[in-house]
PDB file of C-alpha atoms in Angstrom:
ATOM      1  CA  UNK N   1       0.000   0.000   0.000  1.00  0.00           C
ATOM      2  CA  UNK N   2       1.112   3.689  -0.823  1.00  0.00           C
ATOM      3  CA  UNK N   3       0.985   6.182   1.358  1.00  0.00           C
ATOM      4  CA  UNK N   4      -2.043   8.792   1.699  1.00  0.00           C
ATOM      5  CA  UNK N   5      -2.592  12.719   1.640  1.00  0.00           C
ATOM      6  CA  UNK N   6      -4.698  15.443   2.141  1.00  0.00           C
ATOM      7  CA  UNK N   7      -4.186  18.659   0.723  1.00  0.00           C
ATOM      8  CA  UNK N   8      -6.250  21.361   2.251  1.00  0.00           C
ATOM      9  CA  UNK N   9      -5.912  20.509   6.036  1.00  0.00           C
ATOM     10  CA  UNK N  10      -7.538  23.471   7.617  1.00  0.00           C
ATOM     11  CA  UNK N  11      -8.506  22.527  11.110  1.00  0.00           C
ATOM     12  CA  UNK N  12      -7.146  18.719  10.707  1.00  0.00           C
ATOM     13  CA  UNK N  13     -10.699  17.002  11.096  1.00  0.00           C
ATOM     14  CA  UNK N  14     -10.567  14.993   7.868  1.00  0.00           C
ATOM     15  CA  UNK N  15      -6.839  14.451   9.215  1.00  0.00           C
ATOM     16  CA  UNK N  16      -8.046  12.569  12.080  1.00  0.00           C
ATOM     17  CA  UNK N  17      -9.965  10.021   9.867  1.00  0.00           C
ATOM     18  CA  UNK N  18      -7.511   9.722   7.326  1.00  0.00           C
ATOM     19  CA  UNK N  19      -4.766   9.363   9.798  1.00  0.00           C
ATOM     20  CA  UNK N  20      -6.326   6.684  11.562  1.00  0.00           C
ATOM     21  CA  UNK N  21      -7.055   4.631   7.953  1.00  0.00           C
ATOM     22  CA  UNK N  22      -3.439   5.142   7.797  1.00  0.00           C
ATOM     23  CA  UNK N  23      -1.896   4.359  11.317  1.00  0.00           C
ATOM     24  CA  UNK N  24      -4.649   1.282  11.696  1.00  0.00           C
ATOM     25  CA  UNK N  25      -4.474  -0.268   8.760  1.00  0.00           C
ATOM     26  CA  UNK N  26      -0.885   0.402   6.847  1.00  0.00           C
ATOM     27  CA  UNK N  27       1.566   2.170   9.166  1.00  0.00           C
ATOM     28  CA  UNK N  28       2.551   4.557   6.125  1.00  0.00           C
ATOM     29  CA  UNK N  29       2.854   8.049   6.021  1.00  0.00           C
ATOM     30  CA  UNK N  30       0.158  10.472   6.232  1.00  0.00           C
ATOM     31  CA  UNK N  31       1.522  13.564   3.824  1.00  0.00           C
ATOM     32  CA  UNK N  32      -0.776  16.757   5.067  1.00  0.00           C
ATOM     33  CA  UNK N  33      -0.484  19.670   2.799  1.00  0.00           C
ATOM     34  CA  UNK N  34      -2.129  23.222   3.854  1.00  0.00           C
ATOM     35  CA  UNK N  35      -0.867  26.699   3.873  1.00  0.00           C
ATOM     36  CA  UNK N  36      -2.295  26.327   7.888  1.00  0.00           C
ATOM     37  CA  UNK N  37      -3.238  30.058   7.684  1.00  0.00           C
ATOM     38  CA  UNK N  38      -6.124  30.033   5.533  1.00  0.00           C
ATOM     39  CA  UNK N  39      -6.503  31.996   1.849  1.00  0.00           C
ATOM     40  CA  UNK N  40      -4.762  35.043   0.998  1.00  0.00           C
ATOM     41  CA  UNK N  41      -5.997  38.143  -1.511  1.00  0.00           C
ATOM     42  CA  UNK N  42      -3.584  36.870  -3.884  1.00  0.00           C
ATOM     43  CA  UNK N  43      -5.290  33.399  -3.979  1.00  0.00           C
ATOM     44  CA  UNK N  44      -8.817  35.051  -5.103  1.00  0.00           C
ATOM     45  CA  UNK N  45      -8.388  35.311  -8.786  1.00  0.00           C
ATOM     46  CA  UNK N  46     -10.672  34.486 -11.357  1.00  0.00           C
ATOM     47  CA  UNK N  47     -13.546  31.866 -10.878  1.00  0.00           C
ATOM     48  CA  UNK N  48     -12.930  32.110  -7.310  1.00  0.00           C
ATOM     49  CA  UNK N  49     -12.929  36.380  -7.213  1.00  0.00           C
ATOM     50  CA  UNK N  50     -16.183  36.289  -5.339  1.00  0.00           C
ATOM     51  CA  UNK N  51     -14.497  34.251  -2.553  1.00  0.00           C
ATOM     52  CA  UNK N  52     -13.237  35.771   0.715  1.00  0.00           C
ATOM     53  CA  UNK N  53      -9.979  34.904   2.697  1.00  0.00           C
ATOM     54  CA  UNK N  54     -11.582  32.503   4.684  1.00  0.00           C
ATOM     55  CA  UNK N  55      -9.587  29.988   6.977  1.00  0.00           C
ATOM     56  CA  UNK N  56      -7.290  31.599   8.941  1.00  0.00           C
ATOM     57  CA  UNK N  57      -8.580  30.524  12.024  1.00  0.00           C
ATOM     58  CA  UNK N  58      -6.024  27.720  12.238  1.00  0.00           C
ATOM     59  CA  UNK N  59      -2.280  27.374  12.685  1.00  0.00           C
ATOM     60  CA  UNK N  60       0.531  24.658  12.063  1.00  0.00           C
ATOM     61  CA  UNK N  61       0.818  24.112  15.490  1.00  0.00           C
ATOM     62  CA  UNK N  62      -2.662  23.641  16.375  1.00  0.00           C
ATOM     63  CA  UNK N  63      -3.300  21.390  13.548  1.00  0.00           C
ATOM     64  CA  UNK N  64       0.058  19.154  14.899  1.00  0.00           C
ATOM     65  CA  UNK N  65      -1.612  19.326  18.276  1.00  0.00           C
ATOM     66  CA  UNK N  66      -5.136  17.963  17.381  1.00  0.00           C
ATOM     67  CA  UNK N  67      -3.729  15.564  15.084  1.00  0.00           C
ATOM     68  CA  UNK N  68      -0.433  14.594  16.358  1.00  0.00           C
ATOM     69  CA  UNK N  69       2.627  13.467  14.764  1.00  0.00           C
ATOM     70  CA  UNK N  70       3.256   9.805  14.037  1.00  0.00           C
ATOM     71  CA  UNK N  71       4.071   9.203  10.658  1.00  0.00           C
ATOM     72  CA  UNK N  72       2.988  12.110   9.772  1.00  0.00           C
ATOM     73  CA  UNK N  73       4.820  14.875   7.756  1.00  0.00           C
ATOM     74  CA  UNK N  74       2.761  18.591   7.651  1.00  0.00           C
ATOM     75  CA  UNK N  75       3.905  20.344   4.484  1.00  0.00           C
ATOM     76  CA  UNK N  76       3.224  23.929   4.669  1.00  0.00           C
ATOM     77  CA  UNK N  77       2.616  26.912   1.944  1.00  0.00           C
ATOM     78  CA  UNK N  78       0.874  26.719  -1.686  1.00  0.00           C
ATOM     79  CA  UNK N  79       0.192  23.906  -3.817  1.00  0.00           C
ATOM     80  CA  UNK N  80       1.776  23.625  -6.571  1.00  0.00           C
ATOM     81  CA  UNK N  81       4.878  25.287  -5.164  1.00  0.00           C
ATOM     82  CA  UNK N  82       4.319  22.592  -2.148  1.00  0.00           C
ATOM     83  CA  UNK N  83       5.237  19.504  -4.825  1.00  0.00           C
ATOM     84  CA  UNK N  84       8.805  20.378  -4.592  1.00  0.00           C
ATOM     85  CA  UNK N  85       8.693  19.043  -1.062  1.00  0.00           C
ATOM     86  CA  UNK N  86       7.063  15.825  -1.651  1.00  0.00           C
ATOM     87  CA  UNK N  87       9.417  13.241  -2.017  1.00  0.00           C
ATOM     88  CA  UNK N  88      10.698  11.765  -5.308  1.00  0.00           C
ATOM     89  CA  UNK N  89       8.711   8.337  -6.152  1.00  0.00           C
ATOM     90  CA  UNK N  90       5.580   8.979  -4.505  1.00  0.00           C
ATOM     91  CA  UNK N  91       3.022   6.800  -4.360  1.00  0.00           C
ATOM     92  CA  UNK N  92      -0.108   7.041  -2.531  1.00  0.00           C
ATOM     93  CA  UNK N  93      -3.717   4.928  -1.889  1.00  0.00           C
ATOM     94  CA  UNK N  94      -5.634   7.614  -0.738  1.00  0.00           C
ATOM     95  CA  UNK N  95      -5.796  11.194  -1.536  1.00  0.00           C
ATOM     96  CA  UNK N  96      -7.991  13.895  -0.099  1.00  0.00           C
ATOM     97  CA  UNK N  97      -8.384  17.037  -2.317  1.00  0.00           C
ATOM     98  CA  UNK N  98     -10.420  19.960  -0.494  1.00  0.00           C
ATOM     99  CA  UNK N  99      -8.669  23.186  -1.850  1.00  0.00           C
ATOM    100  CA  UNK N 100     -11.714  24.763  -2.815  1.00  0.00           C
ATOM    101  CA  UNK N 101     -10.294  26.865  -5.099  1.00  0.00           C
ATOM    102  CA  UNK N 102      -9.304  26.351  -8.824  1.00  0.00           C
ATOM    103  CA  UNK N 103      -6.010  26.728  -9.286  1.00  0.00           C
ATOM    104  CA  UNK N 104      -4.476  24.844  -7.051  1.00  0.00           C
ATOM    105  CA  UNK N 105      -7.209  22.242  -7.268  1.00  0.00           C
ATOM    106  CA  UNK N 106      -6.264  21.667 -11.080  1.00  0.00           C
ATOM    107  CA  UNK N 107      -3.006  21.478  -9.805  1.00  0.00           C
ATOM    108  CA  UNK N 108      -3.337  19.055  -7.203  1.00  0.00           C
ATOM    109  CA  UNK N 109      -4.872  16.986  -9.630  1.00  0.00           C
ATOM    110  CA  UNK N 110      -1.974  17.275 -12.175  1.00  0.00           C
ATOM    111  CA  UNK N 111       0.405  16.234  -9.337  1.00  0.00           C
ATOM    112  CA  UNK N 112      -1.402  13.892  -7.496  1.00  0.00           C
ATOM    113  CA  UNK N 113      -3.115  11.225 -10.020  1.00  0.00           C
ATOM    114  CA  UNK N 114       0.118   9.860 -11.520  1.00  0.00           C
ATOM    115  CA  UNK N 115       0.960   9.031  -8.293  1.00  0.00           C
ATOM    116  CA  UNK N 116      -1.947   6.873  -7.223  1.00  0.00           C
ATOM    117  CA  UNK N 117      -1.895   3.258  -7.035  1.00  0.00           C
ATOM    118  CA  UNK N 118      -4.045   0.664  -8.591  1.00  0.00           C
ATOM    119  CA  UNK N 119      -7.282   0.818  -6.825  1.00  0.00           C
ATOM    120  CA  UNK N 120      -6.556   3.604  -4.852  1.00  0.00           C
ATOM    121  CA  UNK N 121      -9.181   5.976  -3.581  1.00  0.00           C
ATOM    122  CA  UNK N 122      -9.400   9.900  -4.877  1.00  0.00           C
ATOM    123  CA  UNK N 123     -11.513  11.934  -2.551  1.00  0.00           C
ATOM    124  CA  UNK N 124     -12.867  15.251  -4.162  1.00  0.00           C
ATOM    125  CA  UNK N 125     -14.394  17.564  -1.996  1.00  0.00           C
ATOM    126  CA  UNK N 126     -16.633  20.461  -2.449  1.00  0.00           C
ATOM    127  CA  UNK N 127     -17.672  19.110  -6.298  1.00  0.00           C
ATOM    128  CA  UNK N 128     -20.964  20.540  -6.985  1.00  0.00           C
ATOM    129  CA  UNK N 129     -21.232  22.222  -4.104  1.00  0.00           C
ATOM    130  CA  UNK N 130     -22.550  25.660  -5.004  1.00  0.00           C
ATOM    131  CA  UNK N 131     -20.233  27.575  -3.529  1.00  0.00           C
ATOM    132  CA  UNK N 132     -16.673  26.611  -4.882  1.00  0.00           C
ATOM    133  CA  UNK N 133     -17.128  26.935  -8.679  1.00  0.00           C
ATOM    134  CA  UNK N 134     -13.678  26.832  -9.657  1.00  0.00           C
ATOM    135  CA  UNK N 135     -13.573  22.908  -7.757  1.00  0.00           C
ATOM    136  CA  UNK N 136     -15.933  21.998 -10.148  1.00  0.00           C
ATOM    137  CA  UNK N 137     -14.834  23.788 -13.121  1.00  0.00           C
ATOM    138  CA  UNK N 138     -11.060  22.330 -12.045  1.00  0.00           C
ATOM    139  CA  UNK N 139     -12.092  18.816 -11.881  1.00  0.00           C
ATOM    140  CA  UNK N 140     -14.381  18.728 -15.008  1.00  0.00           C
ATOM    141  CA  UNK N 141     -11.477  20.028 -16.697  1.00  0.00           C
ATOM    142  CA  UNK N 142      -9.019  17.277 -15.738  1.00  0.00           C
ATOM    143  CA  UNK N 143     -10.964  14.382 -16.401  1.00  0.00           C
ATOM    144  CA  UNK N 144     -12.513  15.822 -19.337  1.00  0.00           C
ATOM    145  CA  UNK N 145      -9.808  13.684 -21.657  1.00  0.00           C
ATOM    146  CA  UNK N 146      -9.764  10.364 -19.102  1.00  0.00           C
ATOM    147  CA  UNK N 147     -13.748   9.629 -19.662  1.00  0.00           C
ATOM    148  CA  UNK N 148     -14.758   7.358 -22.612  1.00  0.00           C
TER     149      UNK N 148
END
């Protein structure tokens, strides 16, 4: 078995479920990707320009403290620039995706479904959710040349 991820951590609930898949049932590592201080102006662009800098009601250190740290490896900032600090060979069997946004979303998406392993699990969140267009538009996009 690979080992799992969640990009877009916030508070670290989703964390706490993933985590335990993870520590129960495969003793890999739980990669948790966030920039653990919520959107910035800079981030609202485009689809999303009718979004506010939500989120920031977290930290790095309270997320380690709710969730804890065995096996588990907190990557902080933006994705995509956050792929340079994933390690080389990858390979995961669950991913969690809840970026809400579209750009790094698309992104996310780009980076993270070479890497998945033969019936692995994807989790999208926030697809159709009428309130974060650009997830939807982002993940229509992506798998608009994988459907037959």
């Amino acid at each position: 078995m690979g080992d799992v991820s969640e990009l877009g951590v916030y508070k670290g609930n989703t964390c706490i479920f993933v985590g335990g898949l993870r520590k129960t049932h495969t003793g890999k590592t739980a990669y948790l990707l966030d920039t653990f201080s919520g959107f910035s102006a800079d981030d609202i662009s485009g689809i999303d320009r009718d979004k506010s800098t939500g989120f920031a009601d977290t930290s790095l250190s309270a997320v380690k403290k709710f969730v804890g740290r065995d096996n588990v490896i907190f990557v902080e900032g933006k994705f995509p620039e956050l792929a340079s600090k994933m390690p080389d060979g990858l390979k995961v069997s669950l991913v969690h995706i809840d970026c809400d946004l579209f750009a790094p979303m698309l992104a996310a998406l780009e980076y993270f479904y070479p890497r998945l392993m033969p019936g692995c699990f994807l989790v999208l969140h926030d697809y159709a959710s009428l309130v974060w267009n650009g997830t939807e538009k982002a993940i229509d996009q992506f798998i608009a040349d994988k459907c037959e």
